[in-house]
Short mmCIF file of C-alpha atoms in Angstrom, two decimals:
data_model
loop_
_atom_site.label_atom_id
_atom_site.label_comp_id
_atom_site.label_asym_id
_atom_site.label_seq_id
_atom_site.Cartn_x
_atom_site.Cartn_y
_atom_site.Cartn_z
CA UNK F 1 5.97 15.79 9.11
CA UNK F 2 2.27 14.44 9.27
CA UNK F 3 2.22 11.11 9.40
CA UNK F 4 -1.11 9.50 7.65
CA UNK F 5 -2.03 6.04 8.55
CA UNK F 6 -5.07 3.92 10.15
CA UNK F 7 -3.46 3.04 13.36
CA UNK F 8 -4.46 -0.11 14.87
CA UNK F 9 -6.81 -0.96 11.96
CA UNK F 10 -4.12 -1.38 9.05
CA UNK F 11 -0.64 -0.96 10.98
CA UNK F 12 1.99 -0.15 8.40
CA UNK F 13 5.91 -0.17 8.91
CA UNK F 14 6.98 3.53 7.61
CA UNK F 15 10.56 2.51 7.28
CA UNK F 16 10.13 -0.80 5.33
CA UNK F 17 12.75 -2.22 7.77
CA UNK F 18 11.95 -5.40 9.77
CA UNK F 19 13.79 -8.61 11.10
CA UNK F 20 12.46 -11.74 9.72
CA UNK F 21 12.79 -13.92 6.83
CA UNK F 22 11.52 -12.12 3.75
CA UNK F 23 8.08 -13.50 3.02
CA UNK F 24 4.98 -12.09 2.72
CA UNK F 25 2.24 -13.97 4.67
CA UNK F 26 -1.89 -13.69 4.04
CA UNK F 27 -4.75 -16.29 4.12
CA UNK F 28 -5.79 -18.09 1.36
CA UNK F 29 -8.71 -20.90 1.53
CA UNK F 30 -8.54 -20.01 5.64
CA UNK F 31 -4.73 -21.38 5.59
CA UNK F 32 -1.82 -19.10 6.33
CA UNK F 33 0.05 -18.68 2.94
CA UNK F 34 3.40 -17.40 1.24
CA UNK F 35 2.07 -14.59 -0.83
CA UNK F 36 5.59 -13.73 -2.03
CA UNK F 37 9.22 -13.76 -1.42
CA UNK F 38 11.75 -10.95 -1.34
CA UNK F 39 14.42 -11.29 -3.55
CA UNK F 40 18.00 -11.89 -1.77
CA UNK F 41 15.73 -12.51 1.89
CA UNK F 42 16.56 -15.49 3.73
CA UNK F 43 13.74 -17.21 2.80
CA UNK F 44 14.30 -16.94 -1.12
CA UNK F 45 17.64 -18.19 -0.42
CA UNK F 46 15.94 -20.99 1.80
CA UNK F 47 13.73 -21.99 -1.47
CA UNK F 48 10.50 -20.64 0.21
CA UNK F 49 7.93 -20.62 -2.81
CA UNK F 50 5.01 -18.42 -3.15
CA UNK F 51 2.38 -20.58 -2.56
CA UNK F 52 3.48 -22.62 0.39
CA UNK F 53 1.18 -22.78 3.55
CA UNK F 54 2.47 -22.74 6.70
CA UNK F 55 1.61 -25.58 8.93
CA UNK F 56 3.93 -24.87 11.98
CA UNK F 57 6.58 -22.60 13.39
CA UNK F 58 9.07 -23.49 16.10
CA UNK F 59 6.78 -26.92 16.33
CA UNK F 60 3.84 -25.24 16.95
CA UNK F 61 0.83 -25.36 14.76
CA UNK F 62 -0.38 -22.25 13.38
CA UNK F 63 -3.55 -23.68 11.35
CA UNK F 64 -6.22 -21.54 11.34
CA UNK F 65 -4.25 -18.50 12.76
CA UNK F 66 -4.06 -14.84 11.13
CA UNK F 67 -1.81 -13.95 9.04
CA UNK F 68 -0.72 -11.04 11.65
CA UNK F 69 -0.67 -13.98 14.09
CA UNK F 70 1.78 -16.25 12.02
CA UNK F 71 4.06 -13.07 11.28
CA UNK F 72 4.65 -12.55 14.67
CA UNK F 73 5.82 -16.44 15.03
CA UNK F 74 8.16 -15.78 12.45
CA UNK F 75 9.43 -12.51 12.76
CA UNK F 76 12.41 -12.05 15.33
CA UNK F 77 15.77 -10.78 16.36
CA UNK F 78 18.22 -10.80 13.45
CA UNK F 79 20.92 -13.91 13.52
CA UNK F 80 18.52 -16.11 15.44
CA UNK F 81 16.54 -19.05 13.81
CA UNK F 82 13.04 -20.23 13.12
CA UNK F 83 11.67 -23.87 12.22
CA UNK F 84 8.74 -23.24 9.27
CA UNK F 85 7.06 -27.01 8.32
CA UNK F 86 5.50 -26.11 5.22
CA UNK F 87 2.98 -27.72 2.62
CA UNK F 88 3.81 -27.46 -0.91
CA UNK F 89 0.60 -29.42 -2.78
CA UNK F 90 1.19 -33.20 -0.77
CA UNK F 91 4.52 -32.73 -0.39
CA UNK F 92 5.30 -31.51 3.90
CA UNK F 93 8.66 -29.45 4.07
CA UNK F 94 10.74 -28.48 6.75
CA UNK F 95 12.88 -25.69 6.67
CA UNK F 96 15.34 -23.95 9.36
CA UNK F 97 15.69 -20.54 8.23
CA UNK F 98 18.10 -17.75 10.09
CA UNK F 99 16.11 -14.36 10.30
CA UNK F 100 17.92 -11.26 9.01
CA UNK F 101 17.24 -7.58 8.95
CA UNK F 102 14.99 -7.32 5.97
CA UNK F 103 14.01 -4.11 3.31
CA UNK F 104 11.44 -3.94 1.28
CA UNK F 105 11.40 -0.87 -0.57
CA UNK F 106 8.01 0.73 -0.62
CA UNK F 107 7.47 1.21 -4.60
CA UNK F 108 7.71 -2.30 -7.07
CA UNK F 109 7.81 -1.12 -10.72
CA UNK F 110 7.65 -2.84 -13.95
CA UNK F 111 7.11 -2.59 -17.89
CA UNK F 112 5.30 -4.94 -19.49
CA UNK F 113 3.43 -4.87 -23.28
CA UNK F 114 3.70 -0.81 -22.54
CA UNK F 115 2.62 -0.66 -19.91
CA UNK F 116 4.18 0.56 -16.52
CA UNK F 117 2.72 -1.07 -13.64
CA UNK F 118 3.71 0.70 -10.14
CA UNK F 119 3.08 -1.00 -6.87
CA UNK F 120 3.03 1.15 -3.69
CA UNK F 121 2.80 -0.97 -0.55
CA UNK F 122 3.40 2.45 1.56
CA UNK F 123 4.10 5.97 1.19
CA UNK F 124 7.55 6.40 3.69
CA UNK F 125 10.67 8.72 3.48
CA UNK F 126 12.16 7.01 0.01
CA UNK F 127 8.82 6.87 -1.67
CA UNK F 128 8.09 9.97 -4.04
CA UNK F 129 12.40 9.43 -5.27
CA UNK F 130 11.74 5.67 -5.94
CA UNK F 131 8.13 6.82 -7.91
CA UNK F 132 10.32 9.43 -10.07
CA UNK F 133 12.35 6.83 -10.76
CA UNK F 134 10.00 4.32 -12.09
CA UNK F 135 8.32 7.28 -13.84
CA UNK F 136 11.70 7.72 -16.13
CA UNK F 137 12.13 5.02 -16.58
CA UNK F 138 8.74 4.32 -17.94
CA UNK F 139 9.39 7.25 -19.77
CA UNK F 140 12.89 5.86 -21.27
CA UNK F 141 10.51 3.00 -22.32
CA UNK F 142 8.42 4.56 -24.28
CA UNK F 143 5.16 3.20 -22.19
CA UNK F 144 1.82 3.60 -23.48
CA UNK F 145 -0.19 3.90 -20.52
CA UNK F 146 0.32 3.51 -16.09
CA UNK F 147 -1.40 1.25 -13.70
CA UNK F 148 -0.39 2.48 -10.15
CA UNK F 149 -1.88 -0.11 -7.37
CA UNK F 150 -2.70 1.58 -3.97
CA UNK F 151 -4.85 -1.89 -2.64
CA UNK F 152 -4.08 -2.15 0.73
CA UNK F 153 -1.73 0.77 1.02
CA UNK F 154 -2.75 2.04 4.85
CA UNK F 155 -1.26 5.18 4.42
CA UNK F 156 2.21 6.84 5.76
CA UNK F 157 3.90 10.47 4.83
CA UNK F 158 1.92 12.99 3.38
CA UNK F 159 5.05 14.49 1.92
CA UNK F 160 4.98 11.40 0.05
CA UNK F 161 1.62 11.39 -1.18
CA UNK F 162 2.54 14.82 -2.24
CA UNK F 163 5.53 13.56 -4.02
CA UNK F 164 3.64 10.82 -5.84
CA UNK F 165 0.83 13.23 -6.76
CA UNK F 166 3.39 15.39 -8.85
CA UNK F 167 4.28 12.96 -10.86
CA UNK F 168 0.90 13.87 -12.54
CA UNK F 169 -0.03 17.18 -11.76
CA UNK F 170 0.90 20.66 -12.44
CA UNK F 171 3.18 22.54 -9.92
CA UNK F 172 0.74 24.87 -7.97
CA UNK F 173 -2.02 22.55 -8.17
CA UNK F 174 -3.79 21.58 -5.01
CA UNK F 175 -3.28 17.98 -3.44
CA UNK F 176 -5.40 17.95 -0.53
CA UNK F 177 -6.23 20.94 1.83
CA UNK F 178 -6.66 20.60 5.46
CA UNK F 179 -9.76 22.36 7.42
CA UNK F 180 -10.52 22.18 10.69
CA UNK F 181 -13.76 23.77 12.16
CA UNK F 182 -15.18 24.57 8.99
CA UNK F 183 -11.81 26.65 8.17
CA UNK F 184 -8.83 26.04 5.50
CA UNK F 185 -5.44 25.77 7.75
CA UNK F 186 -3.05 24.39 5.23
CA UNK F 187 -3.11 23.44 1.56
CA UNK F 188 -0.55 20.92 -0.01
CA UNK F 189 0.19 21.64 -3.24
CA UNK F 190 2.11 19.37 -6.17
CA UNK F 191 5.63 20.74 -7.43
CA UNK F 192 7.72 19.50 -9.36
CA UNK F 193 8.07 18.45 -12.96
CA UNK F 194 4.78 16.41 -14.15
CA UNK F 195 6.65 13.30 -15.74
CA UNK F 196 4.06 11.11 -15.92
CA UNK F 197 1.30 14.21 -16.83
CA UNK F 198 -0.93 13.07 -19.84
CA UNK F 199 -0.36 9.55 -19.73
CA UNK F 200 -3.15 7.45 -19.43
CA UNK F 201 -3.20 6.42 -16.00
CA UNK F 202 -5.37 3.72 -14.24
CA UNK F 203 -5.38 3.51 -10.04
CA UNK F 204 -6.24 0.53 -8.05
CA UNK F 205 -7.81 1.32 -4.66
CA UNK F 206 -9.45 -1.02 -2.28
CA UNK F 207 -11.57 -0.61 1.00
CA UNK F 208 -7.44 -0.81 2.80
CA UNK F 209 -6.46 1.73 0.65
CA UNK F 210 -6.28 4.81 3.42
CA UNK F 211 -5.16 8.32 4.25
CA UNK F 212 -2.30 8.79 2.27
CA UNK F 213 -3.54 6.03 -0.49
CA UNK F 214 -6.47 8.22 -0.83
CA UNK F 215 -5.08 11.27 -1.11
CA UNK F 216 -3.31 10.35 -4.09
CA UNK F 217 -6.17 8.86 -5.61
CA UNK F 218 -8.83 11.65 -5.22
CA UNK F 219 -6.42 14.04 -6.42
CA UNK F 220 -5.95 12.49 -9.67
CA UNK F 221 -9.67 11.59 -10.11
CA UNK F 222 -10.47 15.13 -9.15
CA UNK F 223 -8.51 16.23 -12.09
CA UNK F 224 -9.31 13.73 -14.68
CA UNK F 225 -5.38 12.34 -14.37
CA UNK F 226 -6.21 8.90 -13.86
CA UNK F 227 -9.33 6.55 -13.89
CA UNK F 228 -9.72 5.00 -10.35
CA UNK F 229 -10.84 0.95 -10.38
CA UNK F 230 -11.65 -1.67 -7.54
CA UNK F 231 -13.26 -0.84 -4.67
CA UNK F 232 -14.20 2.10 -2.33
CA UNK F 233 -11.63 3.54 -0.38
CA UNK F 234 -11.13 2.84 3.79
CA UNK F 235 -11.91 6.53 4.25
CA UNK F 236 -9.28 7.91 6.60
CA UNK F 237 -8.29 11.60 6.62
CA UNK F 238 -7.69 12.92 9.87
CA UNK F 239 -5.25 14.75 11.50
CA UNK F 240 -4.54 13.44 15.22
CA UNK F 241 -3.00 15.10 17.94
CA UNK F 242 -2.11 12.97 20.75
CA UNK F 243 -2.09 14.34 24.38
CA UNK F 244 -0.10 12.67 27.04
CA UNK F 245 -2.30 11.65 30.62
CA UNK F 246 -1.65 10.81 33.72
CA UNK F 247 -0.39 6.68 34.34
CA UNK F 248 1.49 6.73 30.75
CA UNK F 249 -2.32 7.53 28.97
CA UNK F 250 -2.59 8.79 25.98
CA UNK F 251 -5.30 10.15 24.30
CA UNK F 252 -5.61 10.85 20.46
CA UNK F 253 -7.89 13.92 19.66
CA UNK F 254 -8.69 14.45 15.68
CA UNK F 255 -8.06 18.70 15.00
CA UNK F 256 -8.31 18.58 11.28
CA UNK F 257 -9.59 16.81 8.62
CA UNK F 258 -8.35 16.43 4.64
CA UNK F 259 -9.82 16.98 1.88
CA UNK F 260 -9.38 16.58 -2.40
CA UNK F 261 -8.52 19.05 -4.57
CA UNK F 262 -12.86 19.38 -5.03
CA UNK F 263 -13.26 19.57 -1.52
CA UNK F 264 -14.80 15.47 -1.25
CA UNK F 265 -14.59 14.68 2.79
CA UNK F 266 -12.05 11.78 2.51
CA UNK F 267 -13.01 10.30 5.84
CA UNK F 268 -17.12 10.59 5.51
CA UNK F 269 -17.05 9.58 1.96
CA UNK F 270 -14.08 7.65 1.27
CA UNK F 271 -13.03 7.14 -2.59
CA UNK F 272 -15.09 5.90 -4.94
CA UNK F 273 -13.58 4.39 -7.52
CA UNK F 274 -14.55 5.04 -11.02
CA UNK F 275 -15.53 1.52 -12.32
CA UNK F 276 -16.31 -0.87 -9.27
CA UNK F 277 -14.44 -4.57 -9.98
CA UNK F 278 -15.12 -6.57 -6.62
CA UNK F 279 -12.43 -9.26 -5.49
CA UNK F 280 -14.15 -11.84 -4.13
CA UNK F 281 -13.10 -14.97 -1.62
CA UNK F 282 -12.93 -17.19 -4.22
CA UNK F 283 -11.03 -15.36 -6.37
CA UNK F 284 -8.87 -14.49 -3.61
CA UNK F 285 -8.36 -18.19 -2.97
CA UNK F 286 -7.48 -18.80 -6.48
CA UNK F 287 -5.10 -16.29 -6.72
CA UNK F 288 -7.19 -14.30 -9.31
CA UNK F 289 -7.00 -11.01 -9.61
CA UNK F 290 -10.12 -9.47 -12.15
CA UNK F 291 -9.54 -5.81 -10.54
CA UNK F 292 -5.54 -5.88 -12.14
CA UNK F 293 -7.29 -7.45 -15.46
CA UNK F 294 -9.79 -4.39 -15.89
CA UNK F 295 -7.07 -2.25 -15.32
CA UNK F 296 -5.00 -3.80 -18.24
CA UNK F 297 -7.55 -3.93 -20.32
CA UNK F 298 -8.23 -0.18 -19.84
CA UNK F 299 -4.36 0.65 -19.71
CA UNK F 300 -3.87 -0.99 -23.47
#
């Protein structure tokens, strides 16, 4: 199984499994901040909000830190505890919170005015079944139109990305194909039945949208399934094989690379997105999202 992903630039957790408390940490107005909170986690059950910013863990300050850098204060061995002080507007909270083994599943799925939006953080091993599940049951529910977000998505199986690309596309058709020195050596193709085929579609990509995020994406802009929005892809489609060396070395040689169904070099061009919709700072900081407006004002 070829595993697609952007390595130490965008690490991704294939199996959605980690011990902590449930909370999903970035940086908003420089400040570490609760982006959101997994339903049933420890910190939902703590009455962690989305929103909070985190001000210290274990007693120690974190302002200022990375949001990589405050997950690793607050991740940990399942059973044991950590100390979060937390702002919430003026208010300062303290909370002790007992870390658990934690899954998020790596497809989110919704309806909402007809429209089926479908969130994939990462393509792993349960992806492409929890995608054809969505797709029913936006099918069931009679949607008018599909808005599947792929921002920040660093990558994972390509049997996954294959999975998810059949969901639009014709059994037999090509996904990707892999060449290396100038020839063809493998070419994924979709199977499968096309549930979502013919719906109007709309993809958000991002510049952390990678590998297997933009396999799925130039394969349904290559054939007109689904309009691409946001930003220009990372540009990651390699295939690595790593060679042990001597004094536990290892060195990672690239022996392929992938390209879309109309032969666009993912990693020299990356995906461009149909219509460009820039997020900026400040509407990161606001929590304002005009890339996920276009999109539903396209999908309705």
């Amino acid at each position: 199984i070829y595993t697609l992903s952007l390595h130490d630039a965008l690490p991704i957790l294939v199996d959605g499994e980690v011990s902590g408390i449930g909370a999903e940490i970035g940086v908003r107005n420089l400040q570490p901040t609760v982006l959101r909170v997994l339903d049933d986690s420890p910190a939902k059950k703590a009455g962690l909000k989305t929103g909070d910013i985190f001000v210290a863990v274990n007693g120690t300050s974190v302002a200022g830190e990375t949001a990589s850098g405050v997950a690793d204060k607050v991740t940990g061995e399942a059973g044991t505890t950590v100390k979060l002080t937390m702002r919430r507007g003026s208010e300062s909270l303290d909370f002790s919170i007992t870390r658990a083994q934690i899954s998020d599943p790596s497809v989110r799925w919704s309806v909402s005015d007809d429209v089926g939006i479908l969130t994939i953080s990462r393509f792993d091993d349960n992806t492409g079944s929890l995608a054809r599940k969505a797709a029913k049951e936006f099918i069931d529910k009679g949607v008018k139109s599909v808005i599947v977000d792929l921002r920040n998505n660093g990558g994972g199986y390509l049997t996954a990305a294959q999975e998810v690309a059949s969901l639009w596309l014709d059994s037999g058709k090509t996904v990707v194909t892999e060449k290396s020195r100038g020839q063809v050596t493998e070419t994924v193709k979709a199977s499968g039945n096309p549930t979502l085929k013919g719906k109007k579609t709309i993809v958000l990509v991002n510049g952390s949208s990678a590998s297997a995020s933009e396999i799925v994406a130039g394969a349904l802009k290559d054939y007109q399934a689904a309009i691409l929005v946001g930003e220009k892809t990372f540009g990651k489609g390699t295939v690595q094989k790593v060679i042990n060396l001597s004094d536990d070395r290892i060195l990672k040689v690239t022996v392929a690379r992938w390209y879309t169904p109309q032969y666009r070099n993912i990693t020299k061009e990356g995906i461009q997105p149909n219509q460009t919709v820039k997020m900026s700072q400040d509407d990161n900081n606001a929590g304002r999202d005009p890339q996920m407006v276009r999109a539903k004002e396209l999908a309705s």
